[in-house]
Coordinates of C-alpha atoms and ligand atoms in Angstrom, one line a residue:
M1 CA -69.5 -77.6 -13.9
K2 CA -71.6 -80.6 -12.9
Y3 CA -75.3 -80.0 -12.3
V4 CA -77.7 -82.6 -10.9
I5 CA -81.5 -81.9 -11.0
L6 CA -83.7 -84.0 -8.9
G7 CA -87.1 -84.0 -10.6
N8 CA -88.4 -83.9 -14.2
G9 CA -91.5 -81.8 -13.6
P10 CA -91.9 -78.1 -14.6
A11 CA -89.4 -76.9 -12.0
G12 CA -86.7 -79.3 -13.0
V13 CA -87.1 -79.0 -16.7
S14 CA -87.3 -75.1 -16.6
A15 CA -84.1 -75.2 -14.6
L16 CA -82.3 -77.4 -17.1
A17 CA -83.4 -75.2 -20.0
A18 CA -82.1 -72.1 -18.2
I19 CA -78.8 -73.8 -17.2
R20 CA -78.2 -74.9 -20.8
K21 CA -78.9 -71.4 -22.1
V22 CA -76.2 -69.9 -19.8
D23 CA -73.7 -72.8 -19.8
P24 CA -73.6 -74.6 -23.1
T25 CA -71.0 -77.2 -22.0
G26 CA -71.8 -78.0 -18.3
E27 CA -72.7 -81.6 -17.4
I28 CA -76.4 -81.8 -16.6
T29 CA -78.1 -84.9 -15.1
V30 CA -81.8 -85.1 -14.5
V31 CA -83.1 -87.8 -12.1
S32 CA -86.7 -89.0 -11.7
P33 CA -88.4 -92.2 -10.4
E34 CA -90.9 -91.8 -13.3
T35 CA -89.9 -93.1 -16.7
W36 CA -91.9 -90.7 -18.9
R37 CA -90.4 -87.6 -20.5
Y38 CA -91.7 -84.2 -19.3
Y39 CA -95.6 -84.2 -19.4
S40 CA -98.5 -82.0 -18.2
K41 CA -100.2 -82.9 -14.9
I42 CA -102.8 -80.3 -15.6
L43 CA -104.1 -82.4 -18.5
L44 CA -104.2 -85.8 -16.7
T45 CA -107.9 -85.7 -15.7
R46 CA -108.8 -84.7 -19.3
W47 CA -106.8 -87.7 -20.5
I48 CA -108.7 -89.9 -18.0
A49 CA -112.0 -88.5 -19.4
G50 CA -110.8 -89.4 -22.9
K51 CA -110.8 -85.8 -24.0
V52 CA -107.0 -85.5 -24.6
R53 CA -105.0 -88.0 -26.6
F54 CA -101.9 -89.6 -25.1
P55 CA -99.2 -87.8 -27.1
S56 CA -100.7 -84.4 -26.3
L57 CA -99.7 -84.9 -22.6
F58 CA -96.0 -84.5 -23.5
L59 CA -94.5 -81.1 -23.3
V60 CA -91.2 -82.0 -25.0
D61 CA -90.4 -84.3 -27.9
E62 CA -88.4 -87.5 -27.6
G63 CA -85.1 -85.9 -28.6
F64 CA -85.3 -83.1 -26.1
Y65 CA -82.8 -84.4 -23.5
E66 CA -80.3 -85.6 -26.1
R67 CA -80.5 -82.3 -28.1
N68 CA -79.8 -80.4 -24.9
D69 CA -77.0 -82.8 -24.0
V70 CA -78.7 -83.8 -20.8
K71 CA -78.1 -87.2 -19.2
T72 CA -81.3 -88.8 -17.7
V73 CA -81.5 -91.2 -14.9
F74 CA -85.2 -92.2 -15.1
G75 CA -86.8 -94.9 -12.9
A76 CA -84.6 -94.1 -9.9
A77 CA -85.2 -91.7 -7.0
A78 CA -82.7 -89.8 -4.9
T79 CA -82.6 -91.4 -1.5
R80 CA -79.8 -89.4 0.3
I81 CA -77.8 -86.2 -0.1
D82 CA -74.3 -85.8 1.3
P83 CA -73.6 -82.1 1.1
G84 CA -70.1 -82.5 2.6
R85 CA -69.0 -84.8 -0.3
R86 CA -71.4 -83.2 -2.8
V87 CA -72.9 -86.5 -3.7
V88 CA -76.5 -87.8 -4.2
E89 CA -77.3 -91.4 -3.7
L90 CA -80.0 -93.0 -5.8
S91 CA -82.4 -95.9 -5.2
N92 CA -80.6 -97.9 -8.0
R93 CA -77.4 -97.5 -5.9
Q94 CA -75.9 -95.0 -8.3
R95 CA -74.0 -92.1 -6.8
L96 CA -73.9 -88.7 -8.6
G97 CA -71.3 -86.0 -7.8
Y98 CA -72.4 -82.4 -8.2
D99 CA -71.2 -78.9 -8.1
R100 CA -74.7 -77.5 -8.1
L101 CA -77.8 -79.5 -7.1
L102 CA -81.5 -78.6 -7.6
L103 CA -84.2 -80.1 -5.4
A104 CA -87.4 -80.2 -7.6
M105 CA -89.0 -83.4 -6.4
G106 CA -92.5 -81.9 -6.0
S107 CA -94.9 -83.3 -3.5
S108 CA -96.8 -86.5 -2.7
P109 CA -100.5 -87.1 -1.9
Q110 CA -101.4 -87.2 1.7
V111 CA -102.8 -90.6 2.9
P112 CA -105.8 -90.1 5.2
D113 CA -106.0 -92.1 8.4
V114 CA -109.0 -94.2 7.3
C115 CA -109.5 -97.9 7.8
G116 CA -109.1 -99.9 4.6
I117 CA -107.4 -97.0 2.7
R118 CA -104.7 -99.3 1.4
L119 CA -107.1 -101.7 -0.3
P120 CA -106.7 -102.3 -4.0
G121 CA -109.1 -99.9 -5.8
V122 CA -108.0 -96.9 -3.7
H123 CA -106.2 -94.5 -6.0
Y124 CA -104.2 -91.2 -5.7
L125 CA -103.6 -88.8 -8.6
R126 CA -100.2 -87.2 -8.9
T127 CA -98.4 -88.9 -11.8
F128 CA -99.2 -90.2 -15.3
D129 CA -98.8 -93.8 -13.9
D130 CA -101.5 -92.9 -11.3
A131 CA -103.8 -91.6 -14.0
E132 CA -103.2 -94.7 -16.1
R133 CA -104.2 -96.9 -13.2
I134 CA -107.4 -94.8 -12.6
A135 CA -108.3 -94.9 -16.3
Q136 CA -107.8 -98.7 -16.4
A137 CA -109.9 -99.2 -13.2
A138 CA -112.6 -96.8 -14.5
S139 CA -113.0 -98.8 -17.7
S140 CA -114.8 -101.6 -15.8
A141 CA -116.2 -99.5 -13.0
Q142 CA -119.6 -97.8 -12.5
R143 CA -119.4 -96.0 -9.2
A144 CA -116.7 -94.0 -7.7
V145 CA -116.1 -92.2 -4.4
V146 CA -113.8 -89.2 -4.4
I147 CA -112.5 -88.1 -1.0
G148 CA -111.8 -84.4 -0.8
G149 CA -113.3 -81.2 -2.3
G150 CA -110.1 -79.5 -3.5
L151 CA -108.8 -78.8 -7.0
V152 CA -107.4 -82.2 -7.8
S153 CA -110.4 -84.1 -6.4
L154 CA -112.9 -82.0 -8.5
K155 CA -110.7 -82.5 -11.6
A156 CA -110.6 -86.2 -10.8
A157 CA -114.4 -86.3 -10.4
E158 CA -114.8 -84.6 -13.8
G159 CA -112.5 -87.2 -15.4
L160 CA -114.5 -90.1 -13.9
L161 CA -117.8 -88.5 -14.9
G162 CA -116.3 -88.2 -18.4
R163 CA -115.8 -91.9 -18.4
G164 CA -119.5 -92.4 -17.6
L165 CA -119.2 -93.2 -13.9
E166 CA -121.5 -92.1 -11.1
V167 CA -119.4 -90.1 -8.7
W168 CA -119.8 -89.2 -5.0
V169 CA -117.5 -86.3 -3.8
V170 CA -117.2 -86.6 0.0
V171 CA -116.0 -83.3 1.6
S172 CA -115.0 -82.9 5.2
S173 CA -115.6 -79.1 5.1
E174 CA -118.9 -77.4 4.7
R175 CA -118.0 -76.3 1.2
L176 CA -116.0 -77.2 -1.9
L177 CA -112.5 -75.7 -2.5
S178 CA -112.4 -74.6 1.2
Q179 CA -108.6 -74.1 1.1
I180 CA -108.9 -71.3 -1.5
T181 CA -112.3 -69.8 -0.9
A182 CA -114.2 -68.2 2.1
P183 CA -117.6 -69.3 3.5
E184 CA -119.4 -66.6 1.6
D185 CA -118.3 -68.2 -1.7
A186 CA -119.8 -71.5 -0.9
A187 CA -123.2 -71.1 -2.7
P188 CA -121.8 -69.6 -6.0
V189 CA -119.1 -72.2 -6.1
L190 CA -121.6 -75.0 -5.5
R191 CA -123.8 -73.7 -8.3
I192 CA -121.0 -74.6 -10.8
F193 CA -121.2 -78.3 -9.9
E194 CA -124.9 -78.6 -9.0
G195 CA -127.1 -80.2 -11.6
T196 CA -124.3 -82.2 -13.1
S197 CA -125.9 -85.6 -13.8
R198 CA -124.4 -88.6 -12.0
L199 CA -122.5 -86.2 -9.5
H200 CA -123.4 -86.2 -5.8
I201 CA -121.6 -83.7 -3.5
L202 CA -121.7 -84.6 0.2
P203 CA -120.4 -81.7 2.4
N204 CA -119.7 -81.9 6.1
C205 CA -119.0 -85.6 5.7
D206 CA -116.0 -88.0 6.1
V207 CA -115.2 -91.4 4.8
T208 CA -114.7 -93.4 7.9
E209 CA -114.0 -96.8 6.4
V210 CA -113.3 -98.3 3.0
E211 CA -114.3 -101.9 2.8
G212 CA -114.3 -104.9 0.5
R213 CA -113.2 -108.5 0.1
G214 CA -109.7 -108.1 -1.5
R215 CA -110.6 -104.8 -3.1
V216 CA -112.8 -101.7 -2.7
E217 CA -116.6 -102.5 -2.6
R218 CA -118.0 -99.7 -0.5
A219 CA -117.2 -96.6 1.6
H220 CA -118.8 -95.9 4.9
L221 CA -119.5 -92.2 5.7
S222 CA -119.6 -90.3 9.0
A223 CA -123.2 -89.5 8.4
G224 CA -124.0 -93.2 8.7
Q225 CA -124.5 -93.7 4.9
R226 CA -122.8 -96.4 2.9
I227 CA -121.9 -96.1 -0.8
E228 CA -121.3 -99.1 -2.9
C229 CA -118.4 -98.3 -5.3
D230 CA -115.7 -99.8 -7.4
I231 CA -113.1 -97.1 -7.1
V232 CA -112.0 -94.6 -4.4
V233 CA -109.9 -91.6 -5.5
V234 CA -108.2 -89.7 -2.6
G235 CA -107.5 -86.0 -3.0
K236 CA -106.7 -84.8 0.5
G237 CA -103.8 -82.4 -0.3
V238 CA -100.1 -83.0 -0.8
T239 CA -96.9 -82.9 1.3
P240 CA -93.6 -81.7 -0.1
N241 CA -91.1 -84.5 -0.8
L242 CA -88.5 -83.6 1.8
L243 CA -87.3 -87.0 2.8
C244 CA -83.8 -86.8 1.3
T245 CA -83.2 -83.3 2.9
R246 CA -83.1 -85.0 6.3
G247 CA -79.7 -84.7 8.0
T248 CA -78.3 -82.4 5.3
G249 CA -78.6 -79.1 7.2
I250 CA -81.0 -77.8 4.5
R251 CA -83.5 -75.6 6.4
T252 CA -87.1 -76.6 6.0
G253 CA -90.5 -75.4 7.2
R254 CA -93.5 -76.7 5.4
G255 CA -91.3 -76.8 2.4
V256 CA -87.6 -76.1 1.7
I257 CA -86.7 -72.6 2.8
V258 CA -84.9 -70.6 0.0
D259 CA -83.6 -67.1 -0.5
D260 CA -84.7 -64.9 -3.4
R261 CA -82.2 -66.6 -5.7
M262 CA -83.9 -70.0 -4.8
Q263 CA -80.8 -71.1 -3.0
T264 CA -81.3 -73.2 0.2
S265 CA -79.4 -72.7 3.5
V266 CA -76.7 -75.1 2.1
P267 CA -74.4 -73.4 -0.5
G268 CA -74.7 -75.0 -4.0
I269 CA -78.1 -76.5 -3.3
Y270 CA -81.2 -74.9 -4.8
A271 CA -84.9 -75.7 -4.6
A272 CA -87.9 -74.9 -6.8
G273 CA -91.5 -75.8 -7.3
D274 CA -94.0 -77.6 -5.1
L275 CA -91.4 -78.4 -2.4
A276 CA -90.0 -74.8 -2.1
E277 CA -91.2 -71.9 0.0
G278 CA -91.1 -69.1 -2.6
F279 CA -92.3 -65.6 -1.8
D280 CA -96.0 -65.1 -2.1
I281 CA -96.8 -61.5 -2.9
A282 CA -100.4 -61.5 -1.7
R283 CA -99.6 -63.0 1.6
G284 CA -96.4 -61.0 2.0
R285 CA -94.4 -63.9 3.1
A286 CA -92.8 -67.1 1.9
A287 CA -95.2 -70.0 1.3
V288 CA -95.5 -73.2 -0.6
N289 CA -97.6 -72.3 -3.7
A290 CA -98.3 -75.6 -5.4
L291 CA -98.8 -74.2 -8.9
W292 CA -97.5 -75.0 -12.3
S293 CA -96.6 -71.4 -13.2
S294 CA -94.7 -70.9 -10.0
A295 CA -92.8 -74.1 -10.5
V296 CA -91.7 -73.0 -14.0
W297 CA -90.7 -69.5 -12.9
Q298 CA -88.8 -70.7 -9.8
G299 CA -87.1 -73.4 -11.8
R300 CA -85.9 -70.8 -14.3
V301 CA -84.6 -68.5 -11.6
A302 CA -82.8 -71.4 -9.8
G303 CA -81.3 -72.6 -13.1
C304 CA -80.0 -69.2 -14.0
N305 CA -78.3 -68.8 -10.6
M306 CA -76.9 -72.3 -10.6
A307 CA -75.2 -71.5 -13.9
G308 CA -73.7 -68.3 -12.5
R309 CA -76.2 -65.6 -13.4
D310 CA -77.6 -63.4 -10.6
V311 CA -81.4 -63.5 -11.0
T312 CA -84.0 -62.9 -8.2
Y313 CA -87.4 -64.3 -7.8
P314 CA -89.7 -61.4 -7.0
G315 CA -92.6 -63.7 -5.8
D316 CA -95.8 -64.9 -7.4
V317 CA -99.5 -64.6 -6.9
G318 CA -101.3 -67.9 -6.6
L319 CA -103.9 -68.4 -9.3
N320 CA -106.0 -71.6 -9.1
S321 CA -108.7 -72.3 -11.6
V322 CA -111.2 -75.2 -12.0
T323 CA -113.3 -75.6 -15.1
F324 CA -116.1 -78.1 -14.7
F325 CA -118.3 -79.0 -17.7
G326 CA -118.1 -75.4 -18.9
G327 CA -118.4 -73.7 -15.5
C328 CA -115.3 -72.0 -14.2
V329 CA -114.0 -70.7 -10.8
A330 CA -110.7 -68.9 -10.4
T331 CA -109.1 -67.8 -7.2
L332 CA -106.2 -65.3 -6.9
G333 CA -103.9 -64.3 -4.0
K334 CA -105.4 -64.0 -0.5
T335 CA -109.0 -65.2 -0.7
R336 CA -109.6 -65.6 3.0
P337 CA -109.6 -62.1 4.5
E338 CA -107.9 -61.2 7.8
D339 CA -108.6 -58.4 10.2
G340 CA -108.2 -55.1 8.5
D341 CA -109.0 -56.4 5.0
E342 CA -111.9 -54.9 3.0
V343 CA -114.1 -57.3 1.1
H344 CA -116.6 -56.5 -1.7
T345 CA -118.9 -59.0 -3.3
L346 CA -120.3 -58.4 -6.8
A347 CA -122.9 -60.7 -8.3
G348 CA -123.8 -60.7 -12.0
R349 CA -127.0 -59.2 -13.3
G350 CA -129.9 -61.7 -12.8
S351 CA -129.9 -64.1 -10.0
D352 CA -129.2 -67.1 -12.2
S353 CA -126.4 -65.5 -14.3
G354 CA -123.8 -67.4 -12.3
D355 CA -121.4 -64.5 -12.5
Y356 CA -119.7 -63.6 -9.2
A357 CA -116.7 -61.8 -8.0
R358 CA -115.4 -61.2 -4.5
L359 CA -112.5 -58.8 -4.2
V360 CA -110.2 -58.5 -1.2
F361 CA -108.4 -55.2 -0.6
R362 CA -106.0 -54.1 2.0
D363 CA -105.2 -50.3 2.3
D364 CA -106.3 -49.7 -1.3
H365 CA -104.2 -52.6 -2.6
L366 CA -106.0 -55.5 -4.3
V367 CA -104.7 -58.7 -2.5
G368 CA -107.2 -61.4 -3.6
A369 CA -110.2 -62.4 -5.6
V370 CA -112.6 -65.2 -6.2
L371 CA -114.1 -65.2 -9.7
I372 CA -116.9 -67.2 -11.2
G373 CA -118.5 -67.2 -14.6
R374 CA -117.7 -64.4 -16.9
A375 CA -115.7 -62.7 -14.1
V376 CA -113.0 -65.3 -14.7
Q377 CA -112.0 -63.5 -17.9
T378 CA -110.5 -60.7 -15.7
A379 CA -108.2 -63.1 -13.7
G380 CA -105.1 -62.2 -15.7
V381 CA -105.6 -58.4 -15.2
L382 CA -106.5 -58.8 -11.5
R383 CA -103.4 -61.0 -11.0
S384 CA -101.2 -58.2 -12.5
L385 CA -102.9 -55.7 -10.2
I386 CA -102.1 -57.8 -7.2
A387 CA -98.5 -58.5 -8.4
R388 CA -97.7 -54.9 -8.9
R389 CA -98.3 -54.1 -5.2
S390 CA -99.2 -50.5 -5.8
S391 CA -102.4 -48.6 -4.9
V392 CA -105.5 -49.3 -7.0
A393 CA -107.3 -46.3 -5.4
R394 CA -107.7 -44.6 -8.8
I395 CA -109.6 -47.6 -10.4
K396 CA -111.2 -49.1 -7.3
G397 CA -114.6 -47.5 -8.1
E398 CA -114.4 -49.1 -11.6
L399 CA -113.5 -52.5 -10.0
L400 CA -116.4 -52.3 -7.6
R401 CA -118.9 -51.4 -10.3
G402 CA -117.9 -54.7 -11.9
R403 CA -116.0 -52.9 -14.7
M404 CA -113.1 -55.3 -14.6
S405 CA -112.9 -55.8 -18.4
Y406 CA -109.4 -56.0 -19.8
A407 CA -110.1 -53.0 -22.1
G408 CA -111.4 -51.0 -19.1
I409 CA -108.4 -51.1 -17.0
V410 CA -105.6 -52.2 -19.2
R411 CA -104.1 -48.7 -19.4
D412 CA -103.4 -48.9 -15.7
V413 CA -101.7 -52.3 -16.0
V414 CA -99.8 -52.2 -19.3
G415 CA -96.1 -52.4 -18.7
L416 CA -96.6 -53.3 -15.0
C417 CA -97.4 -57.0 -15.5
T418 CA -95.4 -59.6 -13.6
P419 CA -91.9 -59.5 -15.1
V420 CA -90.6 -62.4 -17.1
V421 CA -87.2 -63.9 -16.1
A422 CA -84.6 -63.7 -18.8
C423 CA -81.1 -65.2 -18.2
Ligands
FAD1 C1 -104.1 -83.9 -11.4 C2 -103.4 -82.5 -11.2 C3 -103.9 -81.4 -11.8 C4 -103.3 -80.2 -11.5 N1 -103.8 -79.1 -12.1 C5 -103.2 -77.9 -12.0 C6 -103.7 -76.7 -12.6 O1 -104.7 -76.7 -13.2 N2 -103.0 -75.5 -12.4 C7 -101.8 -75.5 -11.7 O2 -101.2 -74.4 -11.6 N3 -101.3 -76.6 -11.1 C8 -102.0 -77.8 -11.2 N4 -101.5 -78.9 -10.6 C9 -100.3 -78.7 -9.8 C10 -99.0 -78.7 -10.6 O3 -99.0 -79.9 -11.4 C11 -97.8 -78.7 -9.7 O4 -97.8 -77.5 -9.0 C12 -96.5 -78.8 -10.5 O5 -96.4 -80.0 -11.2 C13 -95.3 -78.7 -9.5 O6 -94.1 -78.9 -10.3 P1 -92.8 -79.5 -9.6 O7 -91.8 -79.5 -10.7 O8 -92.4 -78.8 -8.4 O9 -93.2 -80.9 -9.2 P2 -93.8 -82.2 -10.0 O10 -94.4 -81.8 -11.2 O11 -94.5 -83.0 -9.0 O12 -92.4 -83.0 -10.4 C14 -91.7 -83.6 -9.5 C15 -90.7 -84.5 -10.2 O13 -89.8 -85.0 -9.2 C16 -89.7 -86.4 -9.3 N5 -89.3 -87.0 -8.0 C17 -90.1 -87.3 -7.0 N6 -89.4 -87.8 -6.0 C18 -88.1 -87.8 -6.4 C19 -86.9 -88.2 -5.8 N7 -86.8 -88.7 -4.6 N8 -85.8 -88.1 -6.5 C20 -85.8 -87.6 -7.8 N9 -86.9 -87.2 -8.4 C21 -88.1 -87.3 -7.7 C22 -91.1 -86.8 -9.9 O14 -91.1 -88.1 -10.5 C23 -91.3 -85.7 -10.9 O15 -90.5 -85.9 -12.0 C24 -102.1 -80.1 -10.8 C25 -101.6 -81.3 -10.2 C26 -102.2 -82.5 -10.4 C27 -101.6 -83.7 -9.8

C-alpha cells in the first residue's frame, strides 16, 4: 500500500505514526514545503522572546523518519491532485502515486487589504521560517505594530515585548480575542494585558496604510493616529490551504468536508487538522477547529482508517488559551451564546482578584466557558463535561457557586473524559 501525506505538522505526523503502527511495511511519503522536521508552532513566540532554545522546538529527533521507514520530500509543495490517476504533482515537478492520500496542509495567514502591506518589514507568523524572520528583524528594531487581537497576534506581541520592543496592538473589534469571547468578557480579558509596560492596545481601530521608503517606517490608523515602527506583524486569521483540492471533486465548505472517519468525498483521500471540518461537539456541527490537539486526534483517526482500521472521530471541544506574562485566559466550546442558552458569570472574591468565569449552558448541558485567572485550572474538567454531552443538572449548583475544583467534581467526570483513539 502506498500512502502519501501532504503536510508535516501535527495532523500529518500523527497520521504517519498511526499508519506505521497498523501497517509495518506500507510505503509512506511525507511532503512539506518547509525543510524542518516536525516542530511545535505553539512555542514559536516563546522562541522569538528568547525563552525557549532552538532544539526544544522540535518534537521528533533527527532519526524519526528513517526509523519509521518514511520517505520525506521536504522543500516541495503539492500543486495538483489527480484523483482519477491517483497521482499528486509537486512544485519540484515530482509526481507521487498513491493508494491512500492525506490532506494535512494546514492553513495560511490572511493578507489584509491594506495599502503597503507587502512592504519589507511586514511579517506573518505561521512557520518556523516566519518566526526566524521576525526574530531577526526584532534584533535591530525598537517599535512594532501588531495587526489583530486574536490568539496568534497576542502571542506575537508577547514575543516582541520579550525582545524588548515597544508594541502597539491594533484591533478592529471593540475587544481582544473577539472571535472566542463575548462582549461581557471584554473588561476581564483586557485586565490581563493592561499595565504591561511597553504594550499599547488600540481597540476599535484599523491600520489603513503601512508606509516607508523601501521598508516599513510607520503605520497609519483609522483614528487618524500614525505610529512610527520598524516591524509590522499581521495576525488577522487564517484560511485553510485548499488550492490543490480545486477540480478534484473533493467537497469543501470553509474547509475540506469529511465523514467521521476523516475521509473526504473522494474515496481514498482523507483530510485532518486545520484544513478539515471535523465535528465540533459544543456547536453540534462540523467546523474548522484550528487547534493543535484536534489536529493530532484527527490525524490519528485518519491514519488508522487509511491503514485499514475502522476508527471514528467523535468530535472535539475547542480549547484556546493565552498566557501573557503570568496572566491566563482560556476559552472552551461555545463562548458566544445563542437564543435559548443560559449564561452565568462568576467573578472571583475581591474586585482585583482577576479571577473570572462565564459558563454557557443549554438545557442543563454545559456547552462553553471563558475562564480567567485561577478559574483556568478547571479548564480540563469543564472540557470533559462539555465533551460528555450529558446533563450537568446534578452539579450545576456547585459549578455556579464557583466550586469547579478538580477535586470537587472529579467523581462526576472520572471515566467519562474524552476517549483516546487507539488503533
Ligand atoms: C504562532 C502560533 C501559535 C499557536 N498556538 C496554539 C496554541 O497555543 N494552542 C493550539 O491549540 N493551537 C495553536 N496554534 C495552532 C496550531 O499550531 C494549529 O492548529 C496546528 O498546527 C494545525 O496542524 P496541521 O497539521 O493541520 O497544520 P500545520 O501545523 O499548519 O501543518 C501544515 C503542514 O503542511 C505543509 N504544507 C502547506 N502547504 C502544503 C502543500 N501545498 N503541500 C504539502 N504540504 C504543505 C506545511 O509546511 C506544514 O508542514 C498556533 C499556531 C501558530 C502559528
